[in-house]
Every structure is written in C-alpha cells, then in structure tokens.
Amino acid sequence: MARVLMKGCEAIAEAAVRAGCRFFAGYPITPQNEIPEYFSRRLPEVGGTFVQGESEVASVNMVYGAASAGTRSMTSSSSPGIALKSEGISYCAAARIPMVYANISRGGPGVGAIQPAQQDYFQATKASGNGGFEMMVLAPATVQEAVDLTYAAFDYADRDRNPVLILADGVIGTMMEPVELPEMKSDEEVAAIKESKKSWACIGHKLDYANRAWIQPGHWLTDEMQKANEDAEEMYKSWEKDIMVEEYMVEDAEAVIAAYGISGRIGKSVVDILRKEGKKVGLIRPITVHPFPYKSFDKIDYSKCKGILDVEMSIPAQFVKDVEVAVKGRCPIDTCLCSGGNIMSREAVIEAVNKIIEK
Amino acid sequence: MELIYSRTKTIQEDKVSGFCPGCMHSTVIKLIGEVLEEMDLVEKAACVLGIGCCGLHMDYIAYDNTTAPHGRACAVATGMKRTNPDSLVFTYQGDGDFASIGLAESMSAANRGENITVIFINNGIYGMTGGQMAPTTLIGMKASTAPKGRIAEEHGYPMHMCEILNQLTAPAYLVRTSCNTPANVIKTKNAIKKAFQNQLDGKGFSMVEIVTSCPTNWGLDPLDSLKFIEEKMLPEFPLGVIRDK
C-alpha cells in the first residue's frame, strides 16, 4: 500500500475509521483538535456519526451510549480532558462496554501546558477512573505505530469488551510522518461486527425477561459485584500474551535505557549514536505500558549492566516505578527527566548514559 | 368474561418493587410500559436510566436498559439514538439527575434537538440519598441539607425545566403533568404516548416533566403527599403543554 504523509492525530482518526469506528464524540482541547476535526469530515463519508459534545464528560458518555448499542466508537482528548472522561471510562469498564479513546497528552497537573508531556502515566496505567479497573494501554513512538495500535485497539476492545487507551503525547499527535494505512474494513465487515454484538446491545429486544439487554455499570448485590470484579481480573491476567515491547541491543548492554512513547524513540537514537562509538547501550521500550513487559528486564545481563536510565517527560518520574518493579534491585536506576512541555533532549540522554558507563 | 385490564408485561412478574409506599415511580413506569405495549414498541425500547431512585427500575423492567452516570443520560441517549435510529430511546431521570448534575447534558441535548424522549420526574427532593435539596425544592421546603428550608437568598429559586427549555428553538414537545389524581395519571399517559410518537415521527426532543411525590423524604404520608402536590407543588410548577410543534 502507498505511503502517505499524515499528521499523527489525523492518522489515528483515519486508522480508527478503517478499523470500523462509526461514531466519534469529542470536545476541543489542544493538542488533539485535529482528531475531532478529521472525524467531523470523514465519518459522514462512510455513514458514520460525529458529534461535538458540550464537554469531555458528555462526549465520553455519548460514546458509552453508542458503544452500548453495538457501534465501534471512539473519543479523544488531552490530559485535563482525559481526567474529565474518567467517569465515563469507569462506567464503560464496569459495564464491559468496548470503546477506544486516545490521550494526546500534554503538560500537567491542572491546565498544565499545551506542549507535549508524559505526565499522565499513573493515571493511564494505574487509575483511569474510580473502582480499580484496568485497561490495555498502548503507547506509540511513531505515527506509524499510532496507526497500527489504533487499528488493533478496536479488536482488543471488542475481544475483551473493555475500554482500550491509546497513550500518545503531543509530539506523536502533531508530528507529520509517512505512514502506511491499514486496510479499510468494508461496509459488510463493519455491519457484521455490529451484528455480532446484537445479543447484548441496548437496541431493543423481544419481550423476554432473561434475554433483555441490560447494561450494568454496577450491581445491587454485593456478591454479583464481587463476581464481576473477579471476572474482570481474569481478563486482566489474560493480557500477559498481548504484551508488546521493543527490546533493542539489550543482551550485552552496560547501560539500558528504559522509556516509552516519544522518549523511547529518542532513547533508541541515543543507542545508535553510542553504539557507533563502541559503547554497549541498549533500550527497552514498552509498547503496551499496561500490561507492562516486566519480563523484558530479565533479559539484561546484570553481571555486565552498570545501570538503567529511566527517560521520561515527567517530573516527578512515574514510569520509573514500573521499571523498579521489573529490575528488582539488580542494578542502579538513574533518571533523565524533563517536564512542563519541554521535549526530551537527546544530548541530555547521551550525557546521562555516559555517566552510567563511566562509573 | 371480557378481560379489560391486566398488568403490563413490561414489568417482570417475579420482582417486588423496592419503592416506598405512595411513591409515584411505580405509577410512571407502569404507564411507560402500557404505552410501549399499546404502541407495539417494546421490542424497540432502549431505556437510559439515571442515578438515584429512578435507576431502581433496572431490576424490574423487562425491556432493554442502560444506566448512565449521574446526569449523563441525555448524552448516553444521544450516542444510542444517533447510531441506532430505529430504536426508541428514552431517558428516565429525577430532578437531581436532569436539572442539577446533568444540566449541561440535558440542555445541550435539547438544544441539538436530539430525537429522544425524556421522562423527567420532579418531586422536589433527592430521594435515594435521603432528602437533600434539589434544584426543584420549593422555597421554605425543608431538606436534609437545608434544615431551615430553602432560602431564596442562599439557595436561589426552584428551577422550571420546561420553561427553561422553552427558551431553546429545537425542542418539539415540552409538557408538565402530574400523577396526583386519576385524571392526571391519564393525562400523563397520553403525554408519554405523544412524546414517543414524536420520536417515531422524527420530530426531535420531547420532554414529559411529571410532578410527583416523595412521601418518605417529605415526611408526609401518601395521602398528605397528594395534598402537598395540589397545594404547594402545582402552584410552583403549573401543569400543561408548554411547547408543542
């Protein structure tokens, strides 16, 4: 398929349409405005529906409604707006409603800064709403990866009947890169996906007490609520097989960069530069930040490795907490951080890696 | 002998309602069920329930339903109806849900003229949480969070949702009814029927506001509650068709 030059946000939207997304509701917030704007032009062309909600809160609930009625649906926002969506996301998780949403994250906390950041890691991976539910969280490092992960996200969501989060940042969202777009699902395929959800979708059923559609984001009976959480936990455990990670020159490394998203991409370029200088540097870049690829860190040769460098655009560091769990104290962990909308500098990463190697 | 009345099949036979004595939720849900059956719409029904006592129906009704987050029913209904125009999508919400926490969703759905139906239960109080002040609580009426009664200078005045929505261009049908007398119960049923018919005809947003009682939190017995509706609630919330286009 021909490569096209696309902006990250627009590429994510196009990938969603190609995956069969036929409903999008969103609310303006920088730096993700190109996603709703693109959907507003594109969805009518394929018989889909775009709604500009009155708020992030309303938008995610429109998606909850559309997805409850069986349509592949999506919303997007950026950090403060994602916080507002947490109510609806929690309801979708509780009611086991498949939906996809994207966080083109920016500086925080509060209104933060409109520039790119990775300040939402804990929120994305640990507590995206009340109630302790979990989601698959996919973190692209290129526009191509954003496309591929968005396309796959709808399948994961439908398979599990659970929300899936695309955790990108303002760099991925606003950068233009050449991409290969996935195949467009035909109208028949899109209709078949919707048809497959008919038994549980809230669309009207024959009068039948047992088989009515009953979308339940909670339970009156404590035993039923516990059972629902036990079933959900089974699903979370099944994600071990879905872990995606880039392990780059890790085996002989004296220093390993651990980073995700755009920081991971910058980290990889550092590996290439320093390897040319004969320095043994590697990279572990989780693509699924939840489930987290803890086992990848077992591939490090700790008799050679002098240290791990956690690189992230967040102060305080957040991703490092998962790295600590994975490393289990087998070598020291340094950090290379920036925040506030500043983009990670490659020079700063090189300097921090050199410090580890020269130890 | 000719059968002239039977219980609506849209309420599950083996379930016992958890509503308090004198509560009109059960009356209204019966009327909705009868209308769905009479209009042959049960198989198209997709009900979006609010949070609070209005959500208790989830366990009793026999047709499709979803529970929305508190106040968000009109947004959830928007997503449902836009993607499944053949479904009969209606929300069932109390006054805290529709007129307080959900004000933005309610107003915006009405302003967009969403082709949905809203059944709005106005009893002037929060029921499930124990009698806190609602946007519709009358001046002077006591609530657990307004122990001296609603004071205009501190709390503002009761909100008249039909009249407020009547400022918008898009809504098709705005009506206020009650269930305090047999005649008003019949009028309420007819209003629900008309609101559903509007949706079938693609007319857009219809709302039936129903003035009801909450004997438990009003601290009145069911009969005195009817008197309270007549003497206190209805002068504040006059019944009638506010918009019909």
PDB file of N, CA and C in Angstrom, chain B residues 88-121:
ATOM      1  N   LEU B  88     -36.266   2.989  19.980  1.00  0.00           N
ATOM      2  CA  LEU B  88     -36.988   4.038  20.696  1.00  0.00           C
ATOM      3  C   LEU B  88     -36.164   4.345  21.949  1.00  0.00           C
ATOM      4  N   VAL B  89     -35.464   5.462  21.921  1.00  0.00           N
ATOM      5  CA  VAL B  89     -34.527   5.778  23.001  1.00  0.00           C
ATOM      6  C   VAL B  89     -35.157   6.816  23.935  1.00  0.00           C
ATOM      7  N   PHE B  90     -35.286   6.457  25.194  1.00  0.00           N
ATOM      8  CA  PHE B  90     -35.804   7.433  26.160  1.00  0.00           C
ATOM      9  C   PHE B  90     -35.027   7.379  27.457  1.00  0.00           C
ATOM     10  N   THR B  91     -34.908   8.542  28.082  1.00  0.00           N
ATOM     11  CA  THR B  91     -34.246   8.605  29.382  1.00  0.00           C
ATOM     12  C   THR B  91     -35.310   8.667  30.466  1.00  0.00           C
ATOM     13  N   TYR B  92     -34.930   8.224  31.645  1.00  0.00           N
ATOM     14  CA  TYR B  92     -35.828   8.294  32.800  1.00  0.00           C
ATOM     15  C   TYR B  92     -34.994   8.866  33.934  1.00  0.00           C
ATOM     16  N   GLN B  93     -35.263  10.126  34.300  1.00  0.00           N
ATOM     17  CA  GLN B  93     -34.357  10.840  35.196  1.00  0.00           C
ATOM     18  C   GLN B  93     -35.111  11.602  36.279  1.00  0.00           C
ATOM     19  N   GLY B  94     -34.494  11.715  37.426  1.00  0.00           N
ATOM     20  CA  GLY B  94     -35.044  12.530  38.500  1.00  0.00           C
ATOM     21  C   GLY B  94     -34.572  13.969  38.385  1.00  0.00           C
ATOM     22  N   ASP B  95     -35.001  14.796  39.354  1.00  0.00           N
ATOM     23  CA  ASP B  95     -34.676  16.226  39.247  1.00  0.00           C
ATOM     24  C   ASP B  95     -33.209  16.524  39.556  1.00  0.00           C
ATOM     25  N   GLY B  96     -32.601  15.798  40.486  1.00  0.00           N
ATOM     26  CA  GLY B  96     -31.177  15.996  40.737  1.00  0.00           C
ATOM     27  C   GLY B  96     -30.374  15.605  39.517  1.00  0.00           C
ATOM     28  N   ASP B  97     -30.761  14.511  38.902  1.00  0.00           N
ATOM     29  CA  ASP B  97     -30.063  13.976  37.735  1.00  0.00           C
ATOM     30  C   ASP B  97     -30.202  14.911  36.533  1.00  0.00           C
ATOM     31  N   PHE B  98     -31.440  15.247  36.199  1.00  0.00           N
ATOM     32  CA  PHE B  98     -31.714  16.006  34.974  1.00  0.00           C
ATOM     33  C   PHE B  98     -31.387  17.488  35.112  1.00  0.00           C
ATOM     34  N   ALA B  99     -31.717  18.058  36.289  1.00  0.00           N
ATOM     35  CA  ALA B  99     -31.694  19.520  36.402  1.00  0.00           C
ATOM     36  C   ALA B  99     -30.533  20.061  37.221  1.00  0.00           C
ATOM     37  N   SER B 100     -29.778  19.188  37.877  1.00  0.00           N
ATOM     38  CA  SER B 100     -28.626  19.692  38.629  1.00  0.00           C
ATOM     39  C   SER B 100     -27.336  19.207  37.989  1.00  0.00           C
ATOM     40  N   ILE B 101     -26.935  17.972  38.328  1.00  0.00           N
ATOM     41  CA  ILE B 101     -25.638  17.484  37.832  1.00  0.00           C
ATOM     42  C   ILE B 101     -25.646  17.309  36.317  1.00  0.00           C
ATOM     43  N   GLY B 102     -26.816  17.075  35.738  1.00  0.00           N
ATOM     44  CA  GLY B 102     -26.897  16.820  34.298  1.00  0.00           C
ATOM     45  C   GLY B 102     -27.368  18.007  33.491  1.00  0.00           C
ATOM     46  N   LEU B 103     -27.343  19.189  34.103  1.00  0.00           N
ATOM     47  CA  LEU B 103     -27.914  20.353  33.406  1.00  0.00           C
ATOM     48  C   LEU B 103     -27.292  20.584  32.027  1.00  0.00           C
ATOM     49  N   ALA B 104     -25.960  20.460  31.957  1.00  0.00           N
ATOM     50  CA  ALA B 104     -25.298  20.698  30.667  1.00  0.00           C
ATOM     51  C   ALA B 104     -25.740  19.666  29.635  1.00  0.00           C
ATOM     52  N   GLU B 105     -25.775  18.393  30.041  1.00  0.00           N
ATOM     53  CA  GLU B 105     -26.156  17.337  29.100  1.00  0.00           C
ATOM     54  C   GLU B 105     -27.620  17.493  28.681  1.00  0.00           C
ATOM     55  N   SER B 106     -28.482  17.840  29.658  1.00  0.00           N
ATOM     56  CA  SER B 106     -29.909  17.986  29.361  1.00  0.00           C
ATOM     57  C   SER B 106     -30.153  19.141  28.398  1.00  0.00           C
ATOM     58  N   MET B 107     -29.599  20.301  28.738  1.00  0.00           N
ATOM     59  CA  MET B 107     -29.807  21.497  27.912  1.00  0.00           C
ATOM     60  C   MET B 107     -29.232  21.307  26.515  1.00  0.00           C
ATOM     61  N   SER B 108     -28.043  20.703  26.463  1.00  0.00           N
ATOM     62  CA  SER B 108     -27.366  20.590  25.169  1.00  0.00           C
ATOM     63  C   SER B 108     -28.067  19.594  24.256  1.00  0.00           C
ATOM     64  N   ALA B 109     -28.559  18.494  24.829  1.00  0.00           N
ATOM     65  CA  ALA B 109     -29.304  17.528  24.009  1.00  0.00           C
ATOM     66  C   ALA B 109     -30.581  18.176  23.490  1.00  0.00           C
ATOM     67  N   ALA B 110     -31.247  18.944  24.352  1.00  0.00           N
ATOM     68  CA  ALA B 110     -32.467  19.642  23.922  1.00  0.00           C
ATOM     69  C   ALA B 110     -32.137  20.661  22.843  1.00  0.00           C
ATOM     70  N   ASN B 111     -31.025  21.362  23.023  1.00  0.00           N
ATOM     71  CA  ASN B 111     -30.638  22.404  22.064  1.00  0.00           C
ATOM     72  C   ASN B 111     -30.276  21.817  20.703  1.00  0.00           C
ATOM     73  N   ARG B 112     -29.689  20.601  20.727  1.00  0.00           N
ATOM     74  CA  ARG B 112     -29.379  19.941  19.454  1.00  0.00           C
ATOM     75  C   ARG B 112     -30.628  19.348  18.823  1.00  0.00           C
ATOM     76  N   GLY B 113     -31.715  19.298  19.598  1.00  0.00           N
ATOM     77  CA  GLY B 113     -32.940  18.689  19.086  1.00  0.00           C
ATOM     78  C   GLY B 113     -32.790  17.195  18.881  1.00  0.00           C
ATOM     79  N   GLU B 114     -32.040  16.558  19.774  1.00  0.00           N
ATOM     80  CA  GLU B 114     -31.863  15.105  19.655  1.00  0.00           C
ATOM     81  C   GLU B 114     -33.226  14.432  19.591  1.00  0.00           C
ATOM     82  N   ASN B 115     -33.338  13.448  18.736  1.00  0.00           N
ATOM     83  CA  ASN B 115     -34.634  12.774  18.558  1.00  0.00           C
ATOM     84  C   ASN B 115     -34.817  11.698  19.637  1.00  0.00           C
ATOM     85  N   ILE B 116     -34.885  12.173  20.866  1.00  0.00           N
ATOM     86  CA  ILE B 116     -35.047  11.280  22.014  1.00  0.00           C
ATOM     87  C   ILE B 116     -36.209  11.785  22.874  1.00  0.00           C
ATOM     88  N   THR B 117     -36.604  10.953  23.824  1.00  0.00           N
ATOM     89  CA  THR B 117     -37.681  11.334  24.736  1.00  0.00           C
ATOM     90  C   THR B 117     -37.133  11.329  26.156  1.00  0.00           C
ATOM     91  N   VAL B 118     -37.448  12.386  26.891  1.00  0.00           N
ATOM     92  CA  VAL B 118     -37.026  12.467  28.292  1.00  0.00           C
ATOM     93  C   VAL B 118     -38.248  12.365  29.193  1.00  0.00           C
ATOM     94  N   ILE B 119     -38.206  11.418  30.107  1.00  0.00           N
ATOM     95  CA  ILE B 119     -39.223  11.346  31.158  1.00  0.00           C
ATOM     96  C   ILE B 119     -38.539  11.875  32.416  1.00  0.00           C
ATOM     97  N   PHE B 120     -39.010  13.025  32.869  1.00  0.00           N
ATOM     98  CA  PHE B 120     -38.330  13.772  33.940  1.00  0.00           C
ATOM     99  C   PHE B 120     -39.227  13.783  35.180  1.00  0.00           C
ATOM    100  N   ILE B 121     -38.755  13.135  36.237  1.00  0.00           N
ATOM    101  CA  ILE B 121     -39.548  13.013  37.468  1.00  0.00           C
ATOM    102  C   ILE B 121     -39.152  14.134  38.433  1.00  0.00           C
TER     103      ILE B 121
END
